[in-house]
Amino acid sequence: MKKYNISVEATLEVIGGKWKCVILCHLTQGKKRTSDLRRLMPGITQKMLTQQLRELEEDGIVNRIVYNQVPPKVEYELTEYGWSLQSILDALCNWGEQHIIREYGDKFLVLEDNVLNRPGEPVT
């Protein structure tokens, strides 16, 4: 059995790193194919995306849905357990937005134009 110093270590073990929270935020907008996630996250490599999705699947955070068709189609969605991270993701996005405003003044100077950053739309 693994031992943790404090419980946040367990959280970071599951959602830590540069990409997992970004993937999860995009999945709060609905099912996504790998190609959708690559388009939404131009800085991630295919290898890293695949690795992160596999880890999130192993931890029970995302479901991998394989459609029996040609060409093959695979989608990812949050599990019920994954949706339990919603408040954490919202808090991280809100803190990040406030940090950007504090550092740069106008968040739209540094945030990419995507559905998660558009005015009037929910952060996650």
PDB file of N, CA, C and O in Angstrom, residues 94-107 110:
ATOM      1  N   ASN A  94     -10.437  29.393 -12.377  1.00  0.00           N
ATOM      2  CA  ASN A  94     -10.708  30.719 -11.822  1.00  0.00           C
ATOM      3  C   ASN A  94      -9.441  31.345 -11.236  1.00  0.00           C
ATOM      4  O   ASN A  94      -9.180  32.528 -11.439  1.00  0.00           O
ATOM      5  N   TRP A  95      -8.661  30.540 -10.523  1.00  0.00           N
ATOM      6  CA  TRP A  95      -7.421  31.065  -9.956  1.00  0.00           C
ATOM      7  C   TRP A  95      -6.476  31.467 -11.084  1.00  0.00           C
ATOM      8  O   TRP A  95      -5.854  32.541 -11.034  1.00  0.00           O
ATOM      9  N   GLY A  96      -6.361  30.639 -12.098  1.00  0.00           N
ATOM     10  CA  GLY A  96      -5.486  30.951 -13.224  1.00  0.00           C
ATOM     11  C   GLY A  96      -5.895  32.223 -13.937  1.00  0.00           C
ATOM     12  O   GLY A  96      -5.051  33.049 -14.323  1.00  0.00           O
ATOM     13  N   GLU A  97      -7.199  32.410 -14.097  1.00  0.00           N
ATOM     14  CA  GLU A  97      -7.695  33.631 -14.737  1.00  0.00           C
ATOM     15  C   GLU A  97      -7.328  34.859 -13.912  1.00  0.00           C
ATOM     16  O   GLU A  97      -6.853  35.871 -14.451  1.00  0.00           O
ATOM     17  N   GLN A  98      -7.511  34.782 -12.608  1.00  0.00           N
ATOM     18  CA  GLN A  98      -7.155  35.904 -11.734  1.00  0.00           C
ATOM     19  C   GLN A  98      -5.644  36.161 -11.748  1.00  0.00           C
ATOM     20  O   GLN A  98      -5.205  37.312 -11.730  1.00  0.00           O
ATOM     21  N   HIS A  99      -4.872  35.097 -11.800  1.00  0.00           N
ATOM     22  CA  HIS A  99      -3.416  35.238 -11.864  1.00  0.00           C
ATOM     23  C   HIS A  99      -3.001  35.933 -13.167  1.00  0.00           C
ATOM     24  O   HIS A  99      -2.151  36.826 -13.146  1.00  0.00           O
ATOM     25  N   ILE A 100      -3.605  35.521 -14.265  1.00  0.00           N
ATOM     26  CA  ILE A 100      -3.292  36.146 -15.564  1.00  0.00           C
ATOM     27  C   ILE A 100      -3.636  37.629 -15.530  1.00  0.00           C
ATOM     28  O   ILE A 100      -2.847  38.471 -15.971  1.00  0.00           O
ATOM     29  N   ILE A 101      -4.810  37.969 -14.993  1.00  0.00           N
ATOM     30  CA  ILE A 101      -5.221  39.381 -14.901  1.00  0.00           C
ATOM     31  C   ILE A 101      -4.235  40.149 -14.026  1.00  0.00           C
ATOM     32  O   ILE A 101      -3.823  41.266 -14.365  1.00  0.00           O
ATOM     33  N   ARG A 102      -3.829  39.553 -12.925  1.00  0.00           N
ATOM     34  CA  ARG A 102      -2.866  40.205 -12.017  1.00  0.00           C
ATOM     35  C   ARG A 102      -1.525  40.445 -12.707  1.00  0.00           C
ATOM     36  O   ARG A 102      -0.910  41.499 -12.546  1.00  0.00           O
ATOM     37  N   GLU A 103      -1.068  39.478 -13.479  1.00  0.00           N
ATOM     38  CA  GLU A 103       0.240  39.564 -14.121  1.00  0.00           C
ATOM     39  C   GLU A 103       0.244  40.371 -15.416  1.00  0.00           C
ATOM     40  O   GLU A 103       1.207  41.048 -15.721  1.00  0.00           O
ATOM     41  N   TYR A 104      -0.845  40.271 -16.197  1.00  0.00           N
ATOM     42  CA  TYR A 104      -0.847  40.852 -17.545  1.00  0.00           C
ATOM     43  C   TYR A 104      -1.916  41.913 -17.767  1.00  0.00           C
ATOM     44  O   TYR A 104      -1.933  42.547 -18.804  1.00  0.00           O
ATOM     45  N   GLY A 105      -2.822  42.085 -16.817  1.00  0.00           N
ATOM     46  CA  GLY A 105      -3.883  43.074 -16.966  1.00  0.00           C
ATOM     47  C   GLY A 105      -5.068  42.527 -17.731  1.00  0.00           C
ATOM     48  O   GLY A 105      -6.098  42.267 -17.162  1.00  0.00           O
ATOM     49  N   ASP A 106      -4.912  42.324 -19.005  1.00  0.00           N
ATOM     50  CA  ASP A 106      -6.001  41.847 -19.860  1.00  0.00           C
ATOM     51  C   ASP A 106      -5.771  40.375 -20.180  1.00  0.00           C
ATOM     52  O   ASP A 106      -4.806  40.023 -20.861  1.00  0.00           O
ATOM     53  N   LYS A 107      -6.678  39.528 -19.712  1.00  0.00           N
ATOM     54  CA  LYS A 107      -6.486  38.090 -19.919  1.00  0.00           C
ATOM     55  C   LYS A 107      -6.517  37.703 -21.389  1.00  0.00           C
ATOM     56  O   LYS A 107      -5.895  36.732 -21.802  1.00  0.00           O
ATOM     57  N   VAL A 110      -3.236  37.147 -23.452  1.00  0.00           N
ATOM     58  CA  VAL A 110      -2.410  35.948 -23.319  1.00  0.00           C
ATOM     59  C   VAL A 110      -3.181  34.635 -23.443  1.00  0.00           C
ATOM     60  O   VAL A 110      -2.572  33.582 -23.589  1.00  0.00           O
TER      61      VAL A 110
END
